[in-house]
PDB file of C-alpha atoms in Angstrom:
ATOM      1  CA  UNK A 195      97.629 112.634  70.944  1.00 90.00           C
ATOM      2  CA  UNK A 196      99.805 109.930  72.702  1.00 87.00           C
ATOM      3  CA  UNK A 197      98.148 110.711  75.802  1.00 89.00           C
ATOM      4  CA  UNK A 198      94.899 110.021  74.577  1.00 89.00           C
ATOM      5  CA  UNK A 199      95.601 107.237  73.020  1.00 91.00           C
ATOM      6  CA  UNK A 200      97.711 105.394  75.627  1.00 90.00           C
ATOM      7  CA  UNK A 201      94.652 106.532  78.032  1.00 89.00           C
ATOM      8  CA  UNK A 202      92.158 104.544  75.872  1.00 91.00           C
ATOM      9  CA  UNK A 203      94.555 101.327  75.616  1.00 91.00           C
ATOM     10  CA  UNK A 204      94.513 101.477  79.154  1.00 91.00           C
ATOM     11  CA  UNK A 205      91.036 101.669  79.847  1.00 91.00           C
ATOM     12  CA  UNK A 206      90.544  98.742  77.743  1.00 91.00           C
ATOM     13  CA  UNK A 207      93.142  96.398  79.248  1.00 89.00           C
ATOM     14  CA  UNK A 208      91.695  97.601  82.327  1.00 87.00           C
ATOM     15  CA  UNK A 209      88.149  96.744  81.477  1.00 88.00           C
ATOM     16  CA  UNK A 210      89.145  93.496  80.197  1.00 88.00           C
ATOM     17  CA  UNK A 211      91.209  92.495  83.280  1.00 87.00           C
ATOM     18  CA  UNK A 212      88.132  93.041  84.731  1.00 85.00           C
ATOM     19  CA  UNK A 213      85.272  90.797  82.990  1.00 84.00           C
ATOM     20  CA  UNK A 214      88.807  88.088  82.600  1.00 84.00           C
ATOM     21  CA  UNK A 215      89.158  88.069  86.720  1.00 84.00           C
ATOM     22  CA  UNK A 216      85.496  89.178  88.367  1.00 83.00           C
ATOM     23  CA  UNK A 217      82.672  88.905  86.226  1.00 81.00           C
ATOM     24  CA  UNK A 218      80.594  86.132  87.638  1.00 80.00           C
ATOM     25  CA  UNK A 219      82.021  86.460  90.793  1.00 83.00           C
ATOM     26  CA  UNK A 220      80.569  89.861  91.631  1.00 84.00           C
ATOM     27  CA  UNK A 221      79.321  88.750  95.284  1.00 88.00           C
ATOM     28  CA  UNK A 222      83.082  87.970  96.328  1.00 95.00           C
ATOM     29  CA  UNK A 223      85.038  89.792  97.840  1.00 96.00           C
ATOM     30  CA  UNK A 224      88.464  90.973  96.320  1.00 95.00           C
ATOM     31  CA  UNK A 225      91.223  89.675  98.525  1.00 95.00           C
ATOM     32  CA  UNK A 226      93.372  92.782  97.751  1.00 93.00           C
ATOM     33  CA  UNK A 227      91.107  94.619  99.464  1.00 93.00           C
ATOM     34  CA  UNK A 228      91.982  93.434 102.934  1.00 95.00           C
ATOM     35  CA  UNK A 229      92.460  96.135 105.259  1.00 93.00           C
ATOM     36  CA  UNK A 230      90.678  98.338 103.475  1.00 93.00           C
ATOM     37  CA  UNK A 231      87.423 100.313 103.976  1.00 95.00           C
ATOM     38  CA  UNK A 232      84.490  98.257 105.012  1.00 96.00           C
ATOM     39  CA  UNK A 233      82.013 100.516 103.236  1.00 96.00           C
ATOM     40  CA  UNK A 234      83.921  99.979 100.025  1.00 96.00           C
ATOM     41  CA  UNK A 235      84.298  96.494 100.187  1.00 96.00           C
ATOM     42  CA  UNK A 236      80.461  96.704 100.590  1.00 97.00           C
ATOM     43  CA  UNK A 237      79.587  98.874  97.794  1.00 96.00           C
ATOM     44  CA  UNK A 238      81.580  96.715  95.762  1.00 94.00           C
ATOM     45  CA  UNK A 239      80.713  92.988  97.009  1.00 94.00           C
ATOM     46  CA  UNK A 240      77.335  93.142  98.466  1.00 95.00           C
ATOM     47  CA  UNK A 241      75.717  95.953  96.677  1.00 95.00           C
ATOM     48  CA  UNK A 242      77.782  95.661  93.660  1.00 93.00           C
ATOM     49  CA  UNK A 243      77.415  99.600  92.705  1.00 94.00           C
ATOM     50  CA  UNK A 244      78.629 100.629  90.054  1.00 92.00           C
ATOM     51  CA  UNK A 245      81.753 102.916  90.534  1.00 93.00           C
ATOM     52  CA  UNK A 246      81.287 106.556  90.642  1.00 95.00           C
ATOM     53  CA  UNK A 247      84.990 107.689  90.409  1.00 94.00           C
ATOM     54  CA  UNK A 248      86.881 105.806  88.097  1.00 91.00           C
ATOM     55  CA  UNK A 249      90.178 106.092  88.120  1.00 89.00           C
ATOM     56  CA  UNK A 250      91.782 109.173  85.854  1.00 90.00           C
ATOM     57  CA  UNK A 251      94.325 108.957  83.619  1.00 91.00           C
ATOM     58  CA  UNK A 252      97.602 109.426  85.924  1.00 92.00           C
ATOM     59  CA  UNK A 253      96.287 107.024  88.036  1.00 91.00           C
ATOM     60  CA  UNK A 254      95.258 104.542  85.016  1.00 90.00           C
ATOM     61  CA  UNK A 255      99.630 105.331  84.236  1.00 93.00           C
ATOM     62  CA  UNK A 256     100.628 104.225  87.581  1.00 91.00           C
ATOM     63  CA  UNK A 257      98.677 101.540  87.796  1.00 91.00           C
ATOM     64  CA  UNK A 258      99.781 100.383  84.180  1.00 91.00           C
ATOM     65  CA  UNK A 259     103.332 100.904  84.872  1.00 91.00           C
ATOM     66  CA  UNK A 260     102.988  98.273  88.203  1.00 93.00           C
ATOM     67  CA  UNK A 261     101.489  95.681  85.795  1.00 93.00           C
ATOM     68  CA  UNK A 262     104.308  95.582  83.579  1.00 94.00           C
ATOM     69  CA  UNK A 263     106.881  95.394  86.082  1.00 95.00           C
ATOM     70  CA  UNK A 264     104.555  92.514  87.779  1.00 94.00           C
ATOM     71  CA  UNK A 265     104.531  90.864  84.435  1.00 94.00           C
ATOM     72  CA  UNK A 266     108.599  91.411  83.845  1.00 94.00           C
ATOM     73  CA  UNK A 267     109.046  90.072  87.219  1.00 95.00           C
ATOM     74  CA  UNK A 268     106.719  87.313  87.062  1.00 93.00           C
ATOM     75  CA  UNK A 269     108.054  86.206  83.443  1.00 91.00           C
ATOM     76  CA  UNK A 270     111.743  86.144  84.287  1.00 90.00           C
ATOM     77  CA  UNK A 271     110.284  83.450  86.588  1.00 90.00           C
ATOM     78  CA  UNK A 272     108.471  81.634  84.519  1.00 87.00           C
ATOM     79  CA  UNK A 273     111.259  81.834  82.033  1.00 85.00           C
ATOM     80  CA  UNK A 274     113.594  80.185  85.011  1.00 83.00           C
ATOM     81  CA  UNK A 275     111.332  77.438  85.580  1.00 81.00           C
ATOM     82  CA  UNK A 276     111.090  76.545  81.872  1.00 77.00           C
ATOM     83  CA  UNK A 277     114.917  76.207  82.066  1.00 73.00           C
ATOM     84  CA  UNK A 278     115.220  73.882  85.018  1.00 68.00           C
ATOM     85  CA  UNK A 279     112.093  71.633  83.749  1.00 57.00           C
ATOM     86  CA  UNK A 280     113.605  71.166  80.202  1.00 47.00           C
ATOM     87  CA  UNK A 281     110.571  72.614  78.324  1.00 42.00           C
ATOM     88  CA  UNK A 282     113.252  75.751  76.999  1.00 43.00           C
ATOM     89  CA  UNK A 283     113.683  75.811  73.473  1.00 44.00           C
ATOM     90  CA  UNK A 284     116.931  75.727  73.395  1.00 44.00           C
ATOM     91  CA  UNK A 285     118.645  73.564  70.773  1.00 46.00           C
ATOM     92  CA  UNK A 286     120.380  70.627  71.465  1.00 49.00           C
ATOM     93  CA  UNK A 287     123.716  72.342  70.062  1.00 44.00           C
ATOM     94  CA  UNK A 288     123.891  75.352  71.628  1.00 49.00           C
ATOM     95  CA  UNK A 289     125.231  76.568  74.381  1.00 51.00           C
ATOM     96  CA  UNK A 290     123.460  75.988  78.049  1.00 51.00           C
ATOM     97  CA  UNK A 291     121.991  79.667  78.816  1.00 55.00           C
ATOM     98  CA  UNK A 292     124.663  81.665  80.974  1.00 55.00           C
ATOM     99  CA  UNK A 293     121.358  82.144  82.780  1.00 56.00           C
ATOM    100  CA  UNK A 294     121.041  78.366  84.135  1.00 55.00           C
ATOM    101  CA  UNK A 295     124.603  77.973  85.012  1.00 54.00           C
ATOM    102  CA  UNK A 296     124.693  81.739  87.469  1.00 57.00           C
ATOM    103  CA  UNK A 297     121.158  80.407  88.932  1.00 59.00           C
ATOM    104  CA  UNK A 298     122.361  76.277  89.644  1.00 60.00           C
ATOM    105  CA  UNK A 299     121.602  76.962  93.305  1.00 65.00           C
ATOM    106  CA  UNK A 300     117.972  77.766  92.548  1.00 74.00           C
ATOM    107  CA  UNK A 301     117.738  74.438  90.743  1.00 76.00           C
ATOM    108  CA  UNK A 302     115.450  73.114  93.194  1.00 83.00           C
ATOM    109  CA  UNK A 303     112.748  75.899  93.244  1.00 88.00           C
ATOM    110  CA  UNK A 304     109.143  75.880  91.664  1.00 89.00           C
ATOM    111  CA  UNK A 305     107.836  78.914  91.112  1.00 92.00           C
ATOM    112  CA  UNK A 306     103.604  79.367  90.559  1.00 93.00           C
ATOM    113  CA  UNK A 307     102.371  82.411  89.403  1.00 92.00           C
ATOM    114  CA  UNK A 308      99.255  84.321  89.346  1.00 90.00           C
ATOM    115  CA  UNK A 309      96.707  81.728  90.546  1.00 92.00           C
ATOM    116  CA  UNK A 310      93.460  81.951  91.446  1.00 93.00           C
ATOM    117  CA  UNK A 311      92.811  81.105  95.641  1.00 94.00           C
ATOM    118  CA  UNK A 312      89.260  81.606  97.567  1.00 95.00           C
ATOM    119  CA  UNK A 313      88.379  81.165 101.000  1.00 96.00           C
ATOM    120  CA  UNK A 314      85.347  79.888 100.576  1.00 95.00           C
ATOM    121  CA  UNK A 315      83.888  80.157 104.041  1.00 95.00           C
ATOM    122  CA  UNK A 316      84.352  84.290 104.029  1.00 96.00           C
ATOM    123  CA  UNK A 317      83.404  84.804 100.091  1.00 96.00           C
ATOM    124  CA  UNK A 318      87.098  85.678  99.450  1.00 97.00           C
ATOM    125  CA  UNK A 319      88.864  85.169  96.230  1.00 95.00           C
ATOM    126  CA  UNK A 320      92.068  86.535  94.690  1.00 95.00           C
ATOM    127  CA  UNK A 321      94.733  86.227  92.336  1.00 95.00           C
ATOM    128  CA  UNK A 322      98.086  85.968  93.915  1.00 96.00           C
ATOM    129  CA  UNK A 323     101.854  87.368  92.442  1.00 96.00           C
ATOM    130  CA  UNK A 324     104.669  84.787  93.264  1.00 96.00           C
ATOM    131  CA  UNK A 325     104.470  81.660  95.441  1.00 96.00           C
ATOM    132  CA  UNK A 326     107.670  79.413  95.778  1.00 94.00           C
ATOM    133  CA  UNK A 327     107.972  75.779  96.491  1.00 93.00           C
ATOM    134  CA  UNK A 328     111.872  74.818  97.702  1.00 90.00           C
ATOM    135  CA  UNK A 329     112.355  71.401  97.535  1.00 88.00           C
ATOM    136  CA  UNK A 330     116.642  71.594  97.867  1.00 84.00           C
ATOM    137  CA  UNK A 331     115.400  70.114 101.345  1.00 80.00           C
ATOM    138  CA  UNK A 332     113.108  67.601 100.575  1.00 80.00           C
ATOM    139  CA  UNK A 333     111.617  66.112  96.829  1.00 76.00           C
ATOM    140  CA  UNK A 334     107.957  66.057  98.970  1.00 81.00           C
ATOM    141  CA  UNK A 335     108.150  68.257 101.608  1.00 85.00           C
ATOM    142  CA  UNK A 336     108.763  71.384 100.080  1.00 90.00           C
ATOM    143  CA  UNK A 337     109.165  75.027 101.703  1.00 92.00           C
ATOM    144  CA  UNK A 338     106.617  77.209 100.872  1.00 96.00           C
ATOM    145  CA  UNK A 339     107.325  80.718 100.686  1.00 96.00           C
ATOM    146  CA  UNK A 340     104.728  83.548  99.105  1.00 98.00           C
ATOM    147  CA  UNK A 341     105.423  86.917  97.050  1.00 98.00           C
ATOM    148  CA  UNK A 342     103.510  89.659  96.953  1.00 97.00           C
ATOM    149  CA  UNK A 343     105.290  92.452  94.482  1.00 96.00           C
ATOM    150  CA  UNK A 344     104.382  96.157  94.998  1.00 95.00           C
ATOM    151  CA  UNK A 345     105.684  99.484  92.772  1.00 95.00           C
ATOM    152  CA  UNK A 346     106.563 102.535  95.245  1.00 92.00           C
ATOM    153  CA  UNK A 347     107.826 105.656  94.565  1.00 90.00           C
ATOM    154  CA  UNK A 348     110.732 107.046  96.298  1.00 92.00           C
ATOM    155  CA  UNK A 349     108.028 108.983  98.873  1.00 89.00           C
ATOM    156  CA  UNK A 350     106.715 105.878  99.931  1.00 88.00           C
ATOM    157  CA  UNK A 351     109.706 103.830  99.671  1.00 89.00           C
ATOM    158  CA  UNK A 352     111.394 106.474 102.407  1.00 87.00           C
ATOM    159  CA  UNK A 353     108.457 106.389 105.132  1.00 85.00           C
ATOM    160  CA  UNK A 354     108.621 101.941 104.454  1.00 86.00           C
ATOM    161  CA  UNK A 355     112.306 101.428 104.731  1.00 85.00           C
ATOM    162  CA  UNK A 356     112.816 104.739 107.187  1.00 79.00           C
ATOM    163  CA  UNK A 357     115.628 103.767 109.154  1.00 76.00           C
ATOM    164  CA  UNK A 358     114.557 105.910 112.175  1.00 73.00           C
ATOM    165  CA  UNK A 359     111.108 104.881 112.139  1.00 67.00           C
ATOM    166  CA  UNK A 360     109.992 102.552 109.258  1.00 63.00           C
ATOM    167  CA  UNK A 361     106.242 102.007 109.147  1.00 66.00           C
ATOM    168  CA  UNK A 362     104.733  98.366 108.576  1.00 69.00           C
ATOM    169  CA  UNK A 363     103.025  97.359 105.204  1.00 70.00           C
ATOM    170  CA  UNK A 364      99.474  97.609 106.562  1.00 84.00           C
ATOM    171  CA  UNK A 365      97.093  96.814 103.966  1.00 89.00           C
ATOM    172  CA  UNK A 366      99.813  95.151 102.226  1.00 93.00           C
ATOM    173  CA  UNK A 367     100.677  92.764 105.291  1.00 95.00           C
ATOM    174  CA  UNK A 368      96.560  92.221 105.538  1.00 95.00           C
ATOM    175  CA  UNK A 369      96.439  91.213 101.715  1.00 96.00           C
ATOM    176  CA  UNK A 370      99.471  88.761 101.940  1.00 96.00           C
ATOM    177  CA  UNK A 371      97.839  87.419 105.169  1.00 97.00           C
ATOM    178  CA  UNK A 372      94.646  86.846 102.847  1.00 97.00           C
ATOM    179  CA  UNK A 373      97.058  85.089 100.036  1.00 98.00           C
ATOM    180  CA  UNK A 374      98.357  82.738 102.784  1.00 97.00           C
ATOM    181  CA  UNK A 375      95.518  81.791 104.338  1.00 96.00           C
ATOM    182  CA  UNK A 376      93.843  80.624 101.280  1.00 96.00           C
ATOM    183  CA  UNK A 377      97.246  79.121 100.286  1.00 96.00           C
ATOM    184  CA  UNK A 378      97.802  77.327 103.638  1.00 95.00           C
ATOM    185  CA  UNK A 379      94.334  75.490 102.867  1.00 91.00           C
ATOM    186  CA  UNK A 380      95.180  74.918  99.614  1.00 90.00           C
ATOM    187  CA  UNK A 381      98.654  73.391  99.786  1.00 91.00           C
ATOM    188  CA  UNK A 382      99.167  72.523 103.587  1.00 92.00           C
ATOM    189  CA  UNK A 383     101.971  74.989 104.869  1.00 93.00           C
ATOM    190  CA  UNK A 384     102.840  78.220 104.102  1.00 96.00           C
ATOM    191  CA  UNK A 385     106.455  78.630 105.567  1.00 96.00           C
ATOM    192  CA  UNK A 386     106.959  82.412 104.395  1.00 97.00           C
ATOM    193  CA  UNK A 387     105.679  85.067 103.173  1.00 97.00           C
ATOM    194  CA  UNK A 388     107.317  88.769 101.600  1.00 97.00           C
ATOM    195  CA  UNK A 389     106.411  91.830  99.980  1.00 96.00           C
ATOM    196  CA  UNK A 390     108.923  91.897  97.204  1.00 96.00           C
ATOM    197  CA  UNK A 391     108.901  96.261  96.554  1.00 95.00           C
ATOM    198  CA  UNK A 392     109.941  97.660  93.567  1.00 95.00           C
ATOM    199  CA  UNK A 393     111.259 101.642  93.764  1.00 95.00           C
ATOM    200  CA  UNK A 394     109.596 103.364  90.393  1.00 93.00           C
ATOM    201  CA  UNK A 395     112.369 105.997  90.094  1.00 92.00           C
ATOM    202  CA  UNK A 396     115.145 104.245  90.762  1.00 94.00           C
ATOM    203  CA  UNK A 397     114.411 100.727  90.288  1.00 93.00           C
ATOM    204  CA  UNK A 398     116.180  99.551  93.673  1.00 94.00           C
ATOM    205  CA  UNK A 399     114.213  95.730  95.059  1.00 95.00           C
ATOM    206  CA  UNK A 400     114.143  95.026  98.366  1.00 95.00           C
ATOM    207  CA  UNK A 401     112.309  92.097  99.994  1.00 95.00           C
ATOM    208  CA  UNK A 402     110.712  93.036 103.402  1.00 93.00           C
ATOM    209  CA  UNK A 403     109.671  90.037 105.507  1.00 95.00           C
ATOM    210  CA  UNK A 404     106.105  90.017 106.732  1.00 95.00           C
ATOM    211  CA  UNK A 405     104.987  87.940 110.233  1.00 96.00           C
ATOM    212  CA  UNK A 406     103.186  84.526 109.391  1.00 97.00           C
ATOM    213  CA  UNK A 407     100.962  86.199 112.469  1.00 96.00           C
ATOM    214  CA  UNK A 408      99.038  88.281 109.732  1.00 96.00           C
ATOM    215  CA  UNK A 409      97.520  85.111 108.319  1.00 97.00           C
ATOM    216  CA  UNK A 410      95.334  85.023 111.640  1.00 96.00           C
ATOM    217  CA  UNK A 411      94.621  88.700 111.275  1.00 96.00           C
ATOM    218  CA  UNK A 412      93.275  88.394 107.837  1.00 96.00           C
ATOM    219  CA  UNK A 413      90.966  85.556 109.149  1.00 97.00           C
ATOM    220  CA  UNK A 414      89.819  88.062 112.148  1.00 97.00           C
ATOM    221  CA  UNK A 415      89.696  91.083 109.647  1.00 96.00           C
ATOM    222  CA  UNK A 416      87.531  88.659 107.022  1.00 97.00           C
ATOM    223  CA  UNK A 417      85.230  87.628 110.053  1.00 97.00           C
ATOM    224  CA  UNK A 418      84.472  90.818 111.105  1.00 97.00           C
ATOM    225  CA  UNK A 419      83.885  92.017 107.591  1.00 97.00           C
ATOM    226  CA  UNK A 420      81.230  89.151 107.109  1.00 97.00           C
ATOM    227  CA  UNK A 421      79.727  89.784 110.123  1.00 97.00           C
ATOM    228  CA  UNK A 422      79.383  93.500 109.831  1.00 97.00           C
ATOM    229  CA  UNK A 423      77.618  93.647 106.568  1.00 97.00           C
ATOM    230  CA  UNK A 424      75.229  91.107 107.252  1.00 96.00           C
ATOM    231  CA  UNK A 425      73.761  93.858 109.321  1.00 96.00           C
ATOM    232  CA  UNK A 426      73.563  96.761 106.285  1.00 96.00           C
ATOM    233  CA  UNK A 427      75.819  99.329 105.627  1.00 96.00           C
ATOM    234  CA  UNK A 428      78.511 100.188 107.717  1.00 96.00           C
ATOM    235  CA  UNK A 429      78.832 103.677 109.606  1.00 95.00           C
ATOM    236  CA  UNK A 430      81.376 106.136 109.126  1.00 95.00           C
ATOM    237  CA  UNK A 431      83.627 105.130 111.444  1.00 93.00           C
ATOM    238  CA  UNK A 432      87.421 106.390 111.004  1.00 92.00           C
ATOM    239  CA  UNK A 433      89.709 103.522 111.516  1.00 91.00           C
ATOM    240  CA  UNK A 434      87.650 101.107 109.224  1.00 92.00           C
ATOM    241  CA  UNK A 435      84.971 102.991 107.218  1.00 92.00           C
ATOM    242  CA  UNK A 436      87.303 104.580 105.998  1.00 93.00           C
ATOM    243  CA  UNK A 437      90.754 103.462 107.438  1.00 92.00           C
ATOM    244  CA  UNK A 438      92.504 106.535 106.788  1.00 88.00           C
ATOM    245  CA  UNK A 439      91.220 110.152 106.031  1.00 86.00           C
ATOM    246  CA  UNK A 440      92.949 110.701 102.714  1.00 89.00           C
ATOM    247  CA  UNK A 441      91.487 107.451 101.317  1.00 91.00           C
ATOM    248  CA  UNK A 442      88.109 108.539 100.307  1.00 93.00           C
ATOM    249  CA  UNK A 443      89.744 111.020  97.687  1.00 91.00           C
ATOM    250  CA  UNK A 444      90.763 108.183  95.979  1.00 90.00           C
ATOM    251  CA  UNK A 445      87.921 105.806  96.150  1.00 94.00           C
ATOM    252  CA  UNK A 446      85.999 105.047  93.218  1.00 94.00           C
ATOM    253  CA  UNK A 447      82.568 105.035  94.994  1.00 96.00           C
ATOM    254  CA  UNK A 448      83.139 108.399  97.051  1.00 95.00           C
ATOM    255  CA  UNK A 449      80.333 110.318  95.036  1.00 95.00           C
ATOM    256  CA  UNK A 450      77.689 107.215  96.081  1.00 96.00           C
ATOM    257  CA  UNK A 451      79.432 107.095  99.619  1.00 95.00           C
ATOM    258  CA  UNK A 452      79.307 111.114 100.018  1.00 92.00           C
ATOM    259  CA  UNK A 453      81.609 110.484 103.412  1.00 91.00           C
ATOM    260  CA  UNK A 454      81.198 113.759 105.130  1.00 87.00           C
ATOM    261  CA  UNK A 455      83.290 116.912 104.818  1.00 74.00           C
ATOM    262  CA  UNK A 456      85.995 116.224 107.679  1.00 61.00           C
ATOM    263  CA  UNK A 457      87.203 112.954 105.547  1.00 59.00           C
TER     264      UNK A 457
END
């Protein structure tokens, strides 16, 4: 019963994230699909199918259980900046929160969350996580650093932060080099920019640095997106359509795709 239940409330937060974020907007692209498969951006932005394979109801769970630990997150910011601009409602008699007087060295910090960015030029738009303005050095020339929070499990977690061979963010670096580029137009500079991962099962954080470099990548990887499906439909191709082998088991458009047998 609880299953079910928590199934449907799930389907209809995710349906209304949905029409909230992309209806009207259909021939965008999504910017956190960077990196991924070209045919699936496709399906999605230029032939706007309608999915196939949506997602079932462990996968609905996972994905539920990242958006309330983006929201937590994201909160216990917005709750910090509240406290440094005065807008808290904290009485005048009590007590300054034991939160404002650990945190003084943050004092200086904005914090923005979850806004809209596009690049206009490559029919890109996106919602970012966290994106920081530091202004301990300067009142008007702040650092700029940008957040990108992701929920792993302790599988993926171990091949990331491997200490004999750790493997790069991929996708994740391409979608934060998306965020920045649309950022860096938007505000000037982007200074730095992190994937801010959160371990599901044992609820370890750990920031992991990402190269500014990616920002150029995303604005090769957008190009070439543009440019390929203003010719049709991409090929097969492994590498790009899809990027990795396992992917098309998980893609909501695999039964309209039908990528053959060996993927």
């Amino acid at each position: 019963m609880f299953e079910e239940i928590y199934h449907e409330y799930l389907t209809y937060k995710n349906e209304e994230n949905r029409k909230k974020r992309y209806v009207g907007n259909e021939d965008w692209y999504h910017a956190s699909g960077a990196g991924l498969c070209s045919r699936k951006l496709y399906y999605e932005s230029v032939e706007k199918a309608e999915p196939t394979n949506p997602p079932n109801k462990k996968s609905l769970r996972i994905m539920g259980l990242g958006t309330i630990v983006h929201e937590d997150i994201q909160n216990a910011l917005l709750y910090y900046n509240n406290i440094y601009n005065n807008i808290s409602h904290v009485k005048e008699k009590e007590e300054i929160p034991s939160y404002k007087k650990k945190n003084a060295e943050f004092k200086d910090i904005k914090f923005i969350i979850e806004e809209e960015v596009t690049i206009p030029s490559f029919k890109v738009r996106g919602f970012f996580d966290v994106f920081s303005q530091d202004f301990s050095a300067s009142s008007t020339d702040p650092f700029n650093r940008l957040y990108d929070i992701k929920t792993i499990g302790n599988y993926q977690w171990g091949i990331r932060f491997s200490k004999a061979k750790p493997v790069e963010g991929g996708h994740h670096y391409m979608q934060l080099g998306t965020y920045g580029l649309a950022l860096k137009e938007k505000y000037g500079t982007v200074d730095s920019m992190s994937l801010l991962y959160y371990n599901k099962d044992n609820s370890v954080m750990r920031e992991s640095v990402v190269p500014l470099t990616y920002m150029g990548q995303a604005k090769r990887y957008w190009h070439t997106i543009n440019e390929e499906h203003a010719k049709g439909l991409p090929q097969f191709r492994l590498g790009t359509s899809p990027v990795h082998k396992w992917v098309c088991n998980y893609c909501q458009f695999k039964d309209h795709c039908k990528p053959p047998a060996v993927y």
